[in-house]
Amino acid sequence: YLNEFGFFQKVEMDRINDVAGKKVFRYPIEKIALGYGQGSSVTMLQLLQAYSAIFNDGTMVKPYVVQQIKNSNTQKVEFLADTTVVNKPIKESTAKYMQQLMYDVVNTEDGSGKRYRVNEVDVIAKTGTAQVYYEGSYNTGKVITSVAIGFPAEDPKIMVYYAFQSDY
């Protein structure tokens, strides 16, 4: 599934240089370590593209930064981005199931994403934490914390991905 979701492959975009990322699978345990942010590196573009499959009912699309530019005086659309289907890595039913799990992340009291609730619209989210690899080992005092949010929850049209490195 890592290949099906486009991880470790450059995402080609105008004016944005992506890198392939790295996967290191010397031992079987390193595949399991992916679940808690070790053993690989992926890019924000790869994550956005992969999450698009969940938000688009199984159809993965190439991310873009600006969907359209509209002239505020004439309301004429000056630019409209093309939607490029990259793959269909999961079934629609799998994507819907994942959307429900992501809804629970935000909308249950013990959900790790409850702080991302928005009063005006229901959202779905996936939170993440990864240790930072530095000079040959994982730094226990540095982590990357992230969240991918889709809204509206019932038919996600907008995705926000936010990540930051924290020291503790």
PDB file of C-alpha atoms in Angstrom:
ATOM      1  CA  TYR A   1       0.000   0.000   0.000  1.00  0.00           C
ATOM      2  CA  LEU A   2       2.895   2.396   0.520  1.00  0.00           C
ATOM      3  CA  ASN A   3       3.523   2.330  -3.232  1.00  0.00           C
ATOM      4  CA  GLU A   4      -0.194   2.487  -4.079  1.00  0.00           C
ATOM      5  CA  PHE A   5      -0.527   5.659  -2.004  1.00  0.00           C
ATOM      6  CA  GLY A   6       2.531   7.208  -3.688  1.00  0.00           C
ATOM      7  CA  PHE A   7       4.829   7.290  -0.698  1.00  0.00           C
ATOM      8  CA  PHE A   8       8.577   7.496  -1.448  1.00  0.00           C
ATOM      9  CA  GLN A   9       7.813   8.870  -4.940  1.00  0.00           C
ATOM     10  CA  LYS A  10       8.155  12.510  -5.964  1.00  0.00           C
ATOM     11  CA  VAL A  11       4.911  14.423  -6.405  1.00  0.00           C
ATOM     12  CA  GLU A  12       5.400  16.559  -9.487  1.00  0.00           C
ATOM     13  CA  MET A  13       4.019  20.091  -9.130  1.00  0.00           C
ATOM     14  CA  ASP A  14       4.713  23.394 -10.830  1.00  0.00           C
ATOM     15  CA  ARG A  15       7.180  25.567  -8.900  1.00  0.00           C
ATOM     16  CA  ILE A  16       7.398  23.103  -5.992  1.00  0.00           C
ATOM     17  CA  ASN A  17      10.306  20.688  -5.730  1.00  0.00           C
ATOM     18  CA  ASP A  18       9.429  17.482  -3.960  1.00  0.00           C
ATOM     19  CA  VAL A  19      11.810  14.699  -2.947  1.00  0.00           C
ATOM     20  CA  ALA A  20      11.194  10.981  -2.912  1.00  0.00           C
ATOM     21  CA  GLY A  21      11.666  10.489   0.820  1.00  0.00           C
ATOM     22  CA  LYS A  22      13.318   7.434   2.285  1.00  0.00           C
ATOM     23  CA  LYS A  23      12.238   4.040   3.427  1.00  0.00           C
ATOM     24  CA  VAL A  24      14.582   1.845   5.367  1.00  0.00           C
ATOM     25  CA  PHE A  25      13.421  -1.747   5.691  1.00  0.00           C
ATOM     26  CA  ARG A  26      16.417  -3.802   6.717  1.00  0.00           C
ATOM     27  CA  TYR A  27      14.470  -5.718   9.375  1.00  0.00           C
ATOM     28  CA  PRO A  28      10.767  -6.656   9.670  1.00  0.00           C
ATOM     29  CA  ILE A  29      10.361  -4.499  12.788  1.00  0.00           C
ATOM     30  CA  GLU A  30      11.155  -1.425  10.692  1.00  0.00           C
ATOM     31  CA  LYS A  31       7.896  -1.883   8.763  1.00  0.00           C
ATOM     32  CA  ILE A  32       5.995  -1.862  12.031  1.00  0.00           C
ATOM     33  CA  ALA A  33       7.907   1.216  13.157  1.00  0.00           C
ATOM     34  CA  LEU A  34       6.174   3.220  10.402  1.00  0.00           C
ATOM     35  CA  GLY A  35       3.101   3.284  12.662  1.00  0.00           C
ATOM     36  CA  TYR A  36       4.852   5.523  15.164  1.00  0.00           C
ATOM     37  CA  GLY A  37       6.896   7.662  12.815  1.00  0.00           C
ATOM     38  CA  GLN A  38      10.159   5.789  12.465  1.00  0.00           C
ATOM     39  CA  GLY A  39      11.902   3.965   9.625  1.00  0.00           C
ATOM     40  CA  SER A  40      10.959   6.333   6.811  1.00  0.00           C
ATOM     41  CA  SER A  41      10.579   9.917   5.717  1.00  0.00           C
ATOM     42  CA  VAL A  42       7.749  11.211   3.585  1.00  0.00           C
ATOM     43  CA  THR A  43       6.938  14.667   2.310  1.00  0.00           C
ATOM     44  CA  MET A  44       3.966  16.896   2.951  1.00  0.00           C
ATOM     45  CA  LEU A  45       2.935  16.545  -0.703  1.00  0.00           C
ATOM     46  CA  GLN A  46       2.984  12.740  -0.429  1.00  0.00           C
ATOM     47  CA  LEU A  47       0.796  12.957   2.682  1.00  0.00           C
ATOM     48  CA  LEU A  48      -1.658  15.356   1.020  1.00  0.00           C
ATOM     49  CA  GLN A  49      -1.909  13.100  -2.004  1.00  0.00           C
ATOM     50  CA  ALA A  50      -2.449   9.999   0.139  1.00  0.00           C
ATOM     51  CA  TYR A  51      -5.116  11.668   2.292  1.00  0.00           C
ATOM     52  CA  SER A  52      -6.926  12.737  -0.879  1.00  0.00           C
ATOM     53  CA  ALA A  53      -7.798   9.073  -1.471  1.00  0.00           C
ATOM     54  CA  ILE A  54      -9.602   8.962   1.870  1.00  0.00           C
ATOM     55  CA  PHE A  55     -11.315  12.328   1.385  1.00  0.00           C
ATOM     56  CA  ASN A  56     -12.319  11.476  -2.244  1.00  0.00           C
ATOM     57  CA  ASP A  57     -13.928   8.106  -1.541  1.00  0.00           C
ATOM     58  CA  GLY A  58     -10.924   6.086  -2.723  1.00  0.00           C
ATOM     59  CA  THR A  59      -9.757   8.226  -5.655  1.00  0.00           C
ATOM     60  CA  MET A  60      -6.332   9.758  -5.094  1.00  0.00           C
ATOM     61  CA  VAL A  61      -5.625  13.075  -6.816  1.00  0.00           C
ATOM     62  CA  LYS A  62      -2.515  15.161  -7.219  1.00  0.00           C
ATOM     63  CA  PRO A  63      -2.529  18.084  -4.776  1.00  0.00           C
ATOM     64  CA  TYR A  64      -2.563  21.668  -5.923  1.00  0.00           C
ATOM     65  CA  VAL A  65      -2.015  24.870  -4.016  1.00  0.00           C
ATOM     66  CA  VAL A  66      -4.604  27.116  -5.663  1.00  0.00           C
ATOM     67  CA  GLN A  67      -7.856  25.732  -7.067  1.00  0.00           C
ATOM     68  CA  GLN A  68      -8.950  28.866  -8.867  1.00  0.00           C
ATOM     69  CA  ILE A  69      -8.333  32.568  -9.248  1.00  0.00           C
ATOM     70  CA  LYS A  70     -11.354  34.724  -9.876  1.00  0.00           C
ATOM     71  CA  ASN A  71     -11.402  38.388 -10.947  1.00  0.00           C
ATOM     72  CA  SER A  72     -13.152  40.155  -8.079  1.00  0.00           C
ATOM     73  CA  ASN A  73     -14.573  42.837 -10.396  1.00  0.00           C
ATOM     74  CA  THR A  74     -15.944  40.659 -13.198  1.00  0.00           C
ATOM     75  CA  GLN A  75     -16.233  37.330 -11.328  1.00  0.00           C
ATOM     76  CA  LYS A  76     -14.547  35.734 -14.363  1.00  0.00           C
ATOM     77  CA  VAL A  77     -12.403  32.718 -13.520  1.00  0.00           C
ATOM     78  CA  GLU A  78      -8.868  33.624 -14.592  1.00  0.00           C
ATOM     79  CA  PHE A  79      -7.302  30.301 -13.566  1.00  0.00           C
ATOM     80  CA  LEU A  80      -8.779  26.902 -12.781  1.00  0.00           C
ATOM     81  CA  ALA A  81      -6.558  24.028 -11.684  1.00  0.00           C
ATOM     82  CA  ASP A  82      -6.935  20.659 -13.346  1.00  0.00           C
ATOM     83  CA  THR A  83      -7.852  17.687 -11.194  1.00  0.00           C
ATOM     84  CA  THR A  84      -5.417  14.891 -11.974  1.00  0.00           C
ATOM     85  CA  VAL A  85      -6.357  11.397 -10.810  1.00  0.00           C
ATOM     86  CA  VAL A  86      -3.221   9.565  -9.727  1.00  0.00           C
ATOM     87  CA  ASN A  87      -4.563   6.215  -8.508  1.00  0.00           C
ATOM     88  CA  LYS A  88      -7.433   4.470  -6.754  1.00  0.00           C
ATOM     89  CA  PRO A  89      -5.582   2.730  -3.900  1.00  0.00           C
ATOM     90  CA  ILE A  90      -8.645   1.846  -1.784  1.00  0.00           C
ATOM     91  CA  LYS A  91     -12.304   1.003  -2.281  1.00  0.00           C
ATOM     92  CA  GLU A  92     -14.962   3.615  -1.630  1.00  0.00           C
ATOM     93  CA  SER A  93     -16.232   1.566   1.321  1.00  0.00           C
ATOM     94  CA  THR A  94     -12.747   1.613   2.879  1.00  0.00           C
ATOM     95  CA  ALA A  95     -12.510   5.386   2.425  1.00  0.00           C
ATOM     96  CA  LYS A  96     -15.957   5.860   4.012  1.00  0.00           C
ATOM     97  CA  TYR A  97     -14.919   3.697   6.974  1.00  0.00           C
ATOM     98  CA  MET A  98     -11.736   5.758   7.392  1.00  0.00           C
ATOM     99  CA  GLN A  99     -13.788   8.956   7.215  1.00  0.00           C
ATOM    100  CA  GLN A 100     -15.952   7.700  10.080  1.00  0.00           C
ATOM    101  CA  LEU A 101     -12.877   6.891  12.159  1.00  0.00           C
ATOM    102  CA  MET A 102     -11.503  10.359  11.388  1.00  0.00           C
ATOM    103  CA  TYR A 103     -14.838  11.888  12.414  1.00  0.00           C
ATOM    104  CA  ASP A 104     -14.502  10.130  15.771  1.00  0.00           C
ATOM    105  CA  VAL A 105     -10.961  11.502  16.205  1.00  0.00           C
ATOM    106  CA  VAL A 106     -12.471  14.992  16.358  1.00  0.00           C
ATOM    107  CA  ASN A 107     -15.952  14.427  17.727  1.00  0.00           C
ATOM    108  CA  THR A 108     -15.554  12.041  20.647  1.00  0.00           C
ATOM    109  CA  GLU A 109     -14.435  13.141  24.105  1.00  0.00           C
ATOM    110  CA  ASP A 110     -11.363  10.892  24.050  1.00  0.00           C
ATOM    111  CA  GLY A 111     -10.453  11.727  20.428  1.00  0.00           C
ATOM    112  CA  SER A 112      -6.894  12.924  19.904  1.00  0.00           C
ATOM    113  CA  GLY A 113      -8.169  15.646  17.568  1.00  0.00           C
ATOM    114  CA  LYS A 114     -10.982  17.107  19.658  1.00  0.00           C
ATOM    115  CA  ARG A 115      -9.104  20.425  19.858  1.00  0.00           C
ATOM    116  CA  TYR A 116      -9.610  20.773  16.081  1.00  0.00           C
ATOM    117  CA  ARG A 117     -13.415  20.991  16.320  1.00  0.00           C
ATOM    118  CA  VAL A 118     -14.880  23.929  14.451  1.00  0.00           C
ATOM    119  CA  ASN A 119     -18.248  25.325  15.533  1.00  0.00           C
ATOM    120  CA  GLU A 120     -19.324  26.314  12.031  1.00  0.00           C
ATOM    121  CA  VAL A 121     -18.613  23.035  10.216  1.00  0.00           C
ATOM    122  CA  ASP A 122     -18.084  19.354  11.040  1.00  0.00           C
ATOM    123  CA  VAL A 123     -14.550  18.212  10.260  1.00  0.00           C
ATOM    124  CA  ILE A 124     -12.685  14.916  10.076  1.00  0.00           C
ATOM    125  CA  ALA A 125      -9.039  14.617  11.054  1.00  0.00           C
ATOM    126  CA  LYS A 126      -6.028  12.391  11.475  1.00  0.00           C
ATOM    127  CA  THR A 127      -3.417  13.432  13.994  1.00  0.00           C
ATOM    128  CA  GLY A 128       0.160  12.220  13.866  1.00  0.00           C
ATOM    129  CA  THR A 129       3.392  12.260  15.782  1.00  0.00           C
ATOM    130  CA  ALA A 130       6.820  11.280  14.483  1.00  0.00           C
ATOM    131  CA  GLN A 131      10.188  11.298  16.169  1.00  0.00           C
ATOM    132  CA  VAL A 132      12.899  13.379  14.495  1.00  0.00           C
ATOM    133  CA  TYR A 133      15.893  11.486  13.107  1.00  0.00           C
ATOM    134  CA  TYR A 134      19.086  13.412  13.654  1.00  0.00           C
ATOM    135  CA  GLU A 135      22.741  12.426  13.277  1.00  0.00           C
ATOM    136  CA  GLY A 136      22.172   8.686  13.207  1.00  0.00           C
ATOM    137  CA  SER A 137      19.474   8.250  15.844  1.00  0.00           C
ATOM    138  CA  TYR A 138      16.011   9.351  16.907  1.00  0.00           C
ATOM    139  CA  ASN A 139      15.969  12.370  19.152  1.00  0.00           C
ATOM    140  CA  THR A 140      13.650  11.614  22.074  1.00  0.00           C
ATOM    141  CA  GLY A 141      13.268  15.342  22.751  1.00  0.00           C
ATOM    142  CA  LYS A 142      12.097  16.377  19.276  1.00  0.00           C
ATOM    143  CA  VAL A 143       8.884  15.305  17.562  1.00  0.00           C
ATOM    144  CA  ILE A 144       6.884  16.398  14.551  1.00  0.00           C
ATOM    145  CA  THR A 145       3.221  16.806  15.428  1.00  0.00           C
ATOM    146  CA  SER A 146       0.751  17.013  12.551  1.00  0.00           C
ATOM    147  CA  VAL A 147      -2.903  16.964  11.610  1.00  0.00           C
ATOM    148  CA  ALA A 148      -4.728  16.475   8.320  1.00  0.00           C
ATOM    149  CA  ILE A 149      -8.219  17.969   8.417  1.00  0.00           C
ATOM    150  CA  GLY A 150     -10.970  17.539   5.830  1.00  0.00           C
ATOM    151  CA  PHE A 151     -14.208  19.500   5.688  1.00  0.00           C
ATOM    152  CA  PRO A 152     -17.105  19.439   5.511  1.00  0.00           C
ATOM    153  CA  ALA A 153     -17.062  16.024   7.185  1.00  0.00           C
ATOM    154  CA  GLU A 154     -19.947  14.585   5.163  1.00  0.00           C
ATOM    155  CA  ASP A 155     -18.255  15.336   1.805  1.00  0.00           C
ATOM    156  CA  PRO A 156     -14.726  16.732   2.249  1.00  0.00           C
ATOM    157  CA  LYS A 157     -13.854  19.389  -0.317  1.00  0.00           C
ATOM    158  CA  ILE A 158     -11.054  21.207   1.510  1.00  0.00           C
ATOM    159  CA  MET A 159      -7.996  19.728   3.177  1.00  0.00           C
ATOM    160  CA  VAL A 160      -5.705  21.473   5.627  1.00  0.00           C
ATOM    161  CA  TYR A 161      -2.434  19.882   6.661  1.00  0.00           C
ATOM    162  CA  TYR A 162      -0.532  21.417   9.549  1.00  0.00           C
ATOM    163  CA  ALA A 163       2.733  20.188  11.041  1.00  0.00           C
ATOM    164  CA  PHE A 164       5.282  21.574  13.450  1.00  0.00           C
ATOM    165  CA  GLN A 165       8.401  20.391  15.219  1.00  0.00           C
ATOM    166  CA  SER A 166       8.349  20.656  18.964  1.00  0.00           C
ATOM    167  CA  ASP A 167      11.027  20.254  21.558  1.00  0.00           C
ATOM    168  CA  TYR A 168      10.289  18.849  24.985  1.00  0.00           C
TER     169      TYR A 168
END
